[in-house]
Amino acid sequence: PQAEAEALAAFGDGGLYMEKVIGKARHIEVQVLADGSDAIHCYERECSLQRRRQKVWEEAPSRALSDRLREDLCASAVALAKAVKYSGAGTVEYLYDDEADRFYFIEMNTRIQVEHPVTEAITGIDLVAEMLRIAGGEKLRFRQSDVSVKGHAIEVRLNAEDPAKEFAPFPGQVAELRIPGGPGVRFDSMLYQGYQVPPFYDSLLAKLIVHAETREAAIVRLIRALNELKIGGLKTTKPLFLALAADPAVRAGDVHTRWLEGWLIENAAALAG
């Protein structure tokens, strides 16, 4: 009655829209490429590790999906893209309830995503190049049978924030920069030694992407790359990812979209550094 009364007072209509409560939802999204008449998928990414509903750690493929569910999820995304005659690179986002083994549509992002490199890593497809080709009027160069998954990839977002102080912004000058390298390591960034990080914009400094044959091997590679990385003069979210990579729940993939918020409260001391 109270909710109905509030709706009536605010909108002149007491009707209510009820949504299913998903206690431990996973955020899973499907990458699509389409040219206005045909569409394919490049499999899924999982982005369940979030802080304040912002993704911090993304990976592909999701270890939560069975082969059957993966096929259904990706087919759903392709059907949506075809139905609206979509053209370009896009991401169809879902919530997945692993207790009920069902997925629910959230939205479609009609652009390239920050986390697109993990899909590029496991499929070998340059999504940005394909997006530009399609924008130039070309048709899809790939059939669905051309796309397969090779290994596992993880991306972490390195921000100029201090995890030990509730992620307070940390603008300043990059006094030292050592970029990790080696097989299966990619570092996307505009940083250079002496760069002044301004206080006015998004705090994202870089994306660290790793790729390996298995998820466990990718996590090991991530830890090595993070230990190699040096961004002197700034506080960054590097300690967060080192701590997460060592956490048993993360190693097991037993997370959901609200998991990180509770973990941060319990592990504040581990983030100092």
mmCIF file of C-alpha atoms in Angstrom:
data_model
loop_
_atom_site.group_PDB
_atom_site.id
_atom_site.type_symbol
_atom_site.label_atom_id
_atom_site.label_comp_id
_atom_site.label_asym_id
_atom_site.label_seq_id
_atom_site.Cartn_x
_atom_site.Cartn_y
_atom_site.Cartn_z
ATOM 1 C CA PRO A 1 0.000 0.000 0.000
ATOM 2 C CA GLN A 2 2.779 2.491 0.824
ATOM 3 C CA ALA A 3 4.605 1.907 -2.468
ATOM 4 C CA GLU A 4 1.329 2.209 -4.371
ATOM 5 C CA ALA A 5 0.544 5.473 -2.576
ATOM 6 C CA GLU A 6 3.984 6.904 -3.356
ATOM 7 C CA ALA A 7 3.664 5.961 -7.032
ATOM 8 C CA LEU A 8 0.208 7.517 -7.205
ATOM 9 C CA ALA A 9 1.416 10.742 -5.579
ATOM 10 C CA ALA A 10 4.494 11.011 -7.786
ATOM 11 C CA PHE A 11 3.119 9.888 -11.148
ATOM 12 C CA GLY A 12 -0.659 9.898 -10.874
ATOM 13 C CA ASP A 13 -0.633 6.132 -11.379
ATOM 14 C CA GLY A 14 -0.445 3.587 -8.590
ATOM 15 C CA GLY A 15 0.651 0.737 -10.857
ATOM 16 C CA LEU A 16 3.837 -1.039 -9.796
ATOM 17 C CA TYR A 17 6.421 -2.927 -11.813
ATOM 18 C CA MET A 18 7.783 -5.925 -9.938
ATOM 19 C CA GLU A 19 11.253 -7.285 -10.627
ATOM 20 C CA LYS A 20 12.717 -10.620 -9.588
ATOM 21 C CA VAL A 21 15.266 -10.364 -6.777
ATOM 22 C CA ILE A 22 18.532 -12.086 -7.687
ATOM 23 C CA GLY A 23 20.522 -12.370 -4.488
ATOM 24 C CA LYS A 24 23.863 -13.284 -6.043
ATOM 25 C CA ALA A 25 23.742 -12.122 -9.633
ATOM 26 C CA ARG A 26 26.626 -12.457 -12.046
ATOM 27 C CA HIS A 27 27.175 -9.835 -14.739
ATOM 28 C CA ILE A 28 27.745 -11.608 -18.043
ATOM 29 C CA GLU A 29 27.816 -9.888 -21.419
ATOM 30 C CA VAL A 30 28.054 -11.092 -25.006
ATOM 31 C CA GLN A 31 30.165 -9.383 -27.658
ATOM 32 C CA VAL A 32 28.477 -9.117 -31.052
ATOM 33 C CA LEU A 33 29.540 -7.911 -34.484
ATOM 34 C CA ALA A 34 26.837 -7.046 -37.011
ATOM 35 C CA ASP A 35 26.571 -5.354 -40.403
ATOM 36 C CA GLY A 36 22.871 -4.500 -40.509
ATOM 37 C CA SER A 37 21.789 -7.779 -42.059
ATOM 38 C CA ASP A 38 23.943 -10.455 -40.450
ATOM 39 C CA ALA A 39 25.363 -10.828 -36.944
ATOM 40 C CA ILE A 40 27.764 -13.085 -35.067
ATOM 41 C CA HIS A 41 28.887 -13.361 -31.454
ATOM 42 C CA CYS A 42 32.439 -13.461 -30.112
ATOM 43 C CA TYR A 43 31.423 -15.298 -26.941
ATOM 44 C CA GLU A 44 30.934 -13.843 -23.487
ATOM 45 C CA ARG A 45 32.771 -11.882 -20.822
ATOM 46 C CA GLU A 46 32.144 -11.986 -17.090
ATOM 47 C CA CYS A 47 32.312 -8.679 -15.221
ATOM 48 C CA SER A 48 30.945 -9.648 -11.802
ATOM 49 C CA LEU A 49 33.754 -8.061 -9.764
ATOM 50 C CA GLN A 50 32.385 -4.553 -9.357
ATOM 51 C CA ARG A 51 32.744 -1.664 -6.955
ATOM 52 C CA ARG A 52 29.793 0.722 -6.760
ATOM 53 C CA ARG A 53 28.436 -0.967 -9.889
ATOM 54 C CA GLN A 54 31.614 -0.143 -11.807
ATOM 55 C CA LYS A 55 33.568 -3.017 -13.311
ATOM 56 C CA VAL A 56 37.111 -3.456 -11.998
ATOM 57 C CA TRP A 57 38.061 -6.979 -13.188
ATOM 58 C CA GLU A 58 36.784 -8.576 -16.390
ATOM 59 C CA GLU A 59 37.482 -11.967 -17.893
ATOM 60 C CA ALA A 60 36.582 -14.239 -20.768
ATOM 61 C CA PRO A 61 35.134 -16.754 -21.011
ATOM 62 C CA SER A 62 32.937 -17.069 -17.913
ATOM 63 C CA ARG A 63 33.600 -20.192 -15.873
ATOM 64 C CA ALA A 64 30.007 -20.053 -14.558
ATOM 65 C CA LEU A 65 28.318 -21.126 -17.790
ATOM 66 C CA SER A 66 27.652 -24.619 -19.026
ATOM 67 C CA ASP A 67 28.081 -25.264 -22.742
ATOM 68 C CA ARG A 68 24.299 -25.359 -23.152
ATOM 69 C CA LEU A 69 23.737 -22.080 -21.352
ATOM 70 C CA ARG A 70 26.605 -20.413 -23.232
ATOM 71 C CA GLU A 71 25.028 -21.445 -26.515
ATOM 72 C CA ASP A 72 21.603 -20.125 -25.441
ATOM 73 C CA LEU A 73 23.023 -16.851 -24.117
ATOM 74 C CA CYS A 74 25.067 -16.108 -27.221
ATOM 75 C CA ALA A 75 22.169 -17.068 -29.509
ATOM 76 C CA SER A 76 19.961 -14.630 -27.606
ATOM 77 C CA ALA A 77 22.433 -11.795 -28.196
ATOM 78 C CA VAL A 78 22.729 -12.561 -31.909
ATOM 79 C CA ALA A 79 18.930 -12.726 -32.270
ATOM 80 C CA LEU A 80 18.610 -9.302 -30.648
ATOM 81 C CA ALA A 81 21.231 -7.768 -32.950
ATOM 82 C CA LYS A 82 19.539 -9.219 -36.030
ATOM 83 C CA ALA A 83 16.063 -8.147 -34.891
ATOM 84 C CA VAL A 84 17.054 -4.474 -34.735
ATOM 85 C CA LYS A 85 19.314 -4.694 -37.836
ATOM 86 C CA TYR A 86 22.244 -3.614 -35.693
ATOM 87 C CA SER A 87 25.447 -2.465 -37.377
ATOM 88 C CA GLY A 88 28.840 -2.307 -35.651
ATOM 89 C CA ALA A 89 30.367 -3.750 -32.514
ATOM 90 C CA GLY A 90 28.020 -4.050 -29.563
ATOM 91 C CA THR A 91 27.637 -5.703 -26.196
ATOM 92 C CA VAL A 92 24.458 -7.355 -24.942
ATOM 93 C CA GLU A 93 24.476 -7.421 -21.146
ATOM 94 C CA TYR A 94 22.720 -9.890 -18.856
ATOM 95 C CA LEU A 95 22.342 -10.822 -15.219
ATOM 96 C CA TYR A 96 22.840 -14.511 -14.566
ATOM 97 C CA ASP A 97 21.216 -16.253 -11.611
ATOM 98 C CA ASP A 98 23.316 -19.368 -11.129
ATOM 99 C CA GLU A 99 20.978 -20.745 -8.462
ATOM 100 C CA ALA A 100 18.098 -20.781 -10.950
ATOM 101 C CA ASP A 101 20.423 -21.305 -13.941
ATOM 102 C CA ARG A 102 18.680 -18.503 -15.845
ATOM 103 C CA PHE A 103 19.803 -15.268 -17.451
ATOM 104 C CA TYR A 104 17.983 -11.943 -17.753
ATOM 105 C CA PHE A 105 18.534 -9.164 -20.295
ATOM 106 C CA ILE A 106 19.751 -5.797 -18.940
ATOM 107 C CA GLU A 107 20.658 -3.624 -21.917
ATOM 108 C CA MET A 108 22.715 -3.351 -25.070
ATOM 109 C CA ASN A 109 25.737 -1.073 -25.218
ATOM 110 C CA THR A 110 26.041 0.135 -28.797
ATOM 111 C CA ARG A 111 29.775 0.797 -28.705
ATOM 112 C CA ILE A 112 33.106 -0.811 -28.008
ATOM 113 C CA GLN A 113 33.602 -1.642 -24.331
ATOM 114 C CA VAL A 114 36.564 -0.888 -22.073
ATOM 115 C CA GLU A 115 36.959 -4.626 -21.542
ATOM 116 C CA HIS A 116 36.990 -5.592 -25.236
ATOM 117 C CA PRO A 117 40.680 -6.723 -25.128
ATOM 118 C CA VAL A 118 39.805 -9.930 -23.263
ATOM 119 C CA THR A 119 37.555 -10.939 -26.141
ATOM 120 C CA GLU A 120 40.267 -10.036 -28.633
ATOM 121 C CA ALA A 121 42.695 -12.207 -26.676
ATOM 122 C CA ILE A 122 40.569 -15.366 -26.667
ATOM 123 C CA THR A 123 39.223 -15.062 -30.242
ATOM 124 C CA GLY A 124 42.109 -13.395 -32.074
ATOM 125 C CA ILE A 125 39.681 -10.893 -33.637
ATOM 126 C CA ASP A 126 40.596 -7.188 -33.644
ATOM 127 C CA LEU A 127 37.216 -5.799 -32.607
ATOM 128 C CA VAL A 128 38.137 -2.155 -33.179
ATOM 129 C CA ALA A 129 39.345 -2.882 -36.715
ATOM 130 C CA GLU A 130 36.157 -4.803 -37.483
ATOM 131 C CA MET A 131 34.007 -2.009 -36.055
ATOM 132 C CA LEU A 132 35.756 0.520 -38.327
ATOM 133 C CA ARG A 133 35.407 -1.723 -41.378
ATOM 134 C CA ILE A 134 31.688 -2.099 -40.775
ATOM 135 C CA ALA A 135 31.321 1.657 -40.211
ATOM 136 C CA GLY A 136 32.989 2.114 -43.604
ATOM 137 C CA GLY A 137 30.273 0.064 -45.270
ATOM 138 C CA GLU A 138 31.933 -3.358 -45.392
ATOM 139 C CA LYS A 139 30.113 -6.583 -44.610
ATOM 140 C CA LEU A 140 31.117 -9.028 -41.882
ATOM 141 C CA ARG A 141 34.336 -10.856 -42.750
ATOM 142 C CA PHE A 142 33.648 -13.697 -40.334
ATOM 143 C CA ARG A 143 31.096 -16.471 -40.139
ATOM 144 C CA GLN A 144 30.084 -17.824 -36.750
ATOM 145 C CA SER A 145 32.024 -21.003 -37.479
ATOM 146 C CA ASP A 146 35.202 -18.907 -37.813
ATOM 147 C CA VAL A 147 35.028 -17.789 -34.168
ATOM 148 C CA SER A 148 36.377 -20.017 -31.414
ATOM 149 C CA VAL A 149 37.737 -19.616 -27.891
ATOM 150 C CA LYS A 150 41.420 -20.124 -27.209
ATOM 151 C CA GLY A 151 42.447 -19.991 -23.555
ATOM 152 C CA HIS A 152 41.404 -17.511 -20.882
ATOM 153 C CA ALA A 153 41.962 -13.759 -20.538
ATOM 154 C CA ILE A 154 41.673 -11.316 -17.633
ATOM 155 C CA GLU A 155 41.700 -7.516 -17.620
ATOM 156 C CA VAL A 156 42.108 -5.262 -14.590
ATOM 157 C CA ARG A 157 41.561 -1.502 -14.563
ATOM 158 C CA LEU A 158 44.371 0.446 -12.937
ATOM 159 C CA ASN A 159 43.065 3.707 -11.506
ATOM 160 C CA ALA A 160 44.781 6.645 -9.814
ATOM 161 C CA GLU A 161 43.027 5.932 -6.517
ATOM 162 C CA ASP A 162 44.189 4.974 -3.037
ATOM 163 C CA PRO A 163 42.513 1.677 -2.048
ATOM 164 C CA ALA A 164 43.683 2.116 1.557
ATOM 165 C CA LYS A 165 41.697 5.370 1.833
ATOM 166 C CA GLU A 166 38.353 4.299 0.402
ATOM 167 C CA PHE A 167 39.629 4.781 -3.146
ATOM 168 C CA ALA A 168 40.263 8.493 -2.775
ATOM 169 C CA PRO A 169 41.451 10.099 -6.052
ATOM 170 C CA PHE A 170 45.228 10.448 -6.329
ATOM 171 C CA PRO A 171 46.260 12.901 -9.053
ATOM 172 C CA GLY A 172 49.937 13.702 -9.433
ATOM 173 C CA GLN A 173 53.049 13.132 -11.510
ATOM 174 C CA VAL A 174 54.299 9.755 -12.712
ATOM 175 C CA ALA A 175 57.789 9.719 -11.201
ATOM 176 C CA GLU A 176 58.699 6.251 -12.494
ATOM 177 C CA LEU A 177 57.138 3.873 -14.998
ATOM 178 C CA ARG A 178 57.994 0.225 -15.564
ATOM 179 C CA ILE A 179 55.600 -1.597 -17.889
ATOM 180 C CA PRO A 180 55.216 -5.397 -17.640
ATOM 181 C CA GLY A 181 55.834 -7.526 -20.706
ATOM 182 C CA GLY A 182 56.306 -11.042 -21.958
ATOM 183 C CA PRO A 183 54.051 -13.575 -23.688
ATOM 184 C CA GLY A 184 50.350 -13.117 -23.023
ATOM 185 C CA VAL A 185 50.704 -9.659 -21.443
ATOM 186 C CA ARG A 186 49.147 -6.497 -22.895
ATOM 187 C CA PHE A 187 49.269 -3.031 -21.329
ATOM 188 C CA ASP A 188 46.952 -0.363 -22.776
ATOM 189 C CA SER A 189 47.769 3.109 -21.488
ATOM 190 C CA MET A 190 48.712 6.686 -22.338
ATOM 191 C CA LEU A 191 51.175 6.914 -19.418
ATOM 192 C CA TYR A 192 54.784 8.042 -19.658
ATOM 193 C CA GLN A 193 57.347 9.040 -17.057
ATOM 194 C CA GLY A 194 56.704 12.648 -16.087
ATOM 195 C CA TYR A 195 53.029 12.550 -17.082
ATOM 196 C CA GLN A 196 50.862 14.701 -14.827
ATOM 197 C CA VAL A 197 47.621 12.942 -13.895
ATOM 198 C CA PRO A 198 44.989 15.718 -13.692
ATOM 199 C CA PRO A 199 42.275 15.837 -11.019
ATOM 200 C CA PHE A 200 39.480 16.698 -13.457
ATOM 201 C CA TYR A 201 38.736 13.485 -15.341
ATOM 202 C CA ASP A 202 38.216 9.747 -14.997
ATOM 203 C CA SER A 203 40.901 8.152 -12.845
ATOM 204 C CA LEU A 204 41.630 5.283 -15.272
ATOM 205 C CA LEU A 205 45.375 5.109 -15.966
ATOM 206 C CA ALA A 206 45.779 1.814 -17.773
ATOM 207 C CA LYS A 207 44.350 -1.596 -18.545
ATOM 208 C CA LEU A 208 46.446 -4.679 -17.867
ATOM 209 C CA ILE A 209 45.366 -7.704 -19.890
ATOM 210 C CA VAL A 210 46.761 -11.211 -19.571
ATOM 211 C CA HIS A 211 46.046 -14.322 -21.633
ATOM 212 C CA ALA A 212 46.976 -17.945 -20.951
ATOM 213 C CA GLU A 213 45.810 -21.474 -21.714
ATOM 214 C CA THR A 214 43.731 -21.770 -18.516
ATOM 215 C CA ARG A 215 42.111 -19.432 -16.017
ATOM 216 C CA GLU A 216 44.510 -20.470 -13.271
ATOM 217 C CA ALA A 217 47.492 -19.827 -15.537
ATOM 218 C CA ALA A 218 46.040 -16.422 -16.443
ATOM 219 C CA ILE A 219 45.763 -15.487 -12.756
ATOM 220 C CA VAL A 220 49.380 -16.541 -12.179
ATOM 221 C CA ARG A 221 50.439 -14.435 -15.170
ATOM 222 C CA LEU A 222 48.403 -11.509 -13.832
ATOM 223 C CA ILE A 223 50.206 -11.666 -10.489
ATOM 224 C CA ARG A 224 53.589 -11.703 -12.220
ATOM 225 C CA ALA A 225 52.668 -8.759 -14.444
ATOM 226 C CA LEU A 226 51.331 -6.745 -11.504
ATOM 227 C CA ASN A 227 54.540 -7.368 -9.577
ATOM 228 C CA GLU A 228 56.552 -6.169 -12.582
ATOM 229 C CA LEU A 229 54.436 -3.033 -12.961
ATOM 230 C CA LYS A 230 55.774 0.136 -11.341
ATOM 231 C CA ILE A 231 53.945 3.460 -11.414
ATOM 232 C CA GLY A 232 55.980 5.647 -9.087
ATOM 233 C CA GLY A 233 54.655 8.836 -7.516
ATOM 234 C CA LEU A 234 51.022 7.724 -7.452
ATOM 235 C CA LYS A 235 48.738 5.511 -5.434
ATOM 236 C CA THR A 236 46.936 3.066 -7.712
ATOM 237 C CA THR A 237 44.565 0.122 -7.491
ATOM 238 C CA LYS A 238 47.411 -2.360 -8.041
ATOM 239 C CA PRO A 239 47.240 -3.604 -4.386
ATOM 240 C CA LEU A 240 43.547 -4.390 -4.878
ATOM 241 C CA PHE A 241 44.243 -6.714 -7.786
ATOM 242 C CA LEU A 242 47.154 -8.456 -6.101
ATOM 243 C CA ALA A 243 44.908 -9.156 -3.105
ATOM 244 C CA LEU A 244 42.001 -10.311 -5.279
ATOM 245 C CA ALA A 245 44.224 -12.586 -7.347
ATOM 246 C CA ALA A 246 45.281 -14.354 -4.140
ATOM 247 C CA ASP A 247 41.768 -14.689 -2.715
ATOM 248 C CA PRO A 248 40.345 -18.254 -2.695
ATOM 249 C CA ALA A 249 36.870 -17.136 -3.802
ATOM 250 C CA VAL A 250 38.267 -15.263 -6.790
ATOM 251 C CA ARG A 251 40.544 -18.173 -7.672
ATOM 252 C CA ALA A 252 37.484 -20.431 -7.606
ATOM 253 C CA GLY A 253 35.355 -17.925 -9.540
ATOM 254 C CA ASP A 254 32.811 -17.920 -6.712
ATOM 255 C CA VAL A 255 31.814 -14.240 -6.932
ATOM 256 C CA HIS A 256 28.821 -12.077 -7.791
ATOM 257 C CA THR A 257 28.124 -8.390 -8.419
ATOM 258 C CA ARG A 258 27.882 -7.508 -4.708
ATOM 259 C CA TRP A 259 30.692 -9.769 -3.515
ATOM 260 C CA LEU A 260 33.470 -7.185 -3.775
ATOM 261 C CA GLU A 261 31.708 -4.615 -1.582
ATOM 262 C CA GLY A 262 31.690 -7.017 1.373
ATOM 263 C CA TRP A 263 35.217 -8.194 0.641
ATOM 264 C CA LEU A 264 36.513 -4.608 0.730
ATOM 265 C CA ILE A 265 35.119 -4.104 4.233
ATOM 266 C CA GLU A 266 36.723 -7.312 5.480
ATOM 267 C CA ASN A 267 40.082 -6.806 3.748
ATOM 268 C CA ALA A 268 40.816 -3.094 4.096
ATOM 269 C CA ALA A 269 44.196 -3.778 5.727
ATOM 270 C CA ALA A 270 45.343 -5.896 2.779
ATOM 271 C CA LEU A 271 44.998 -2.925 0.436
ATOM 272 C CA ALA A 272 47.601 -0.717 2.089
ATOM 273 C CA GLY A 273 50.688 -0.633 -0.066
#
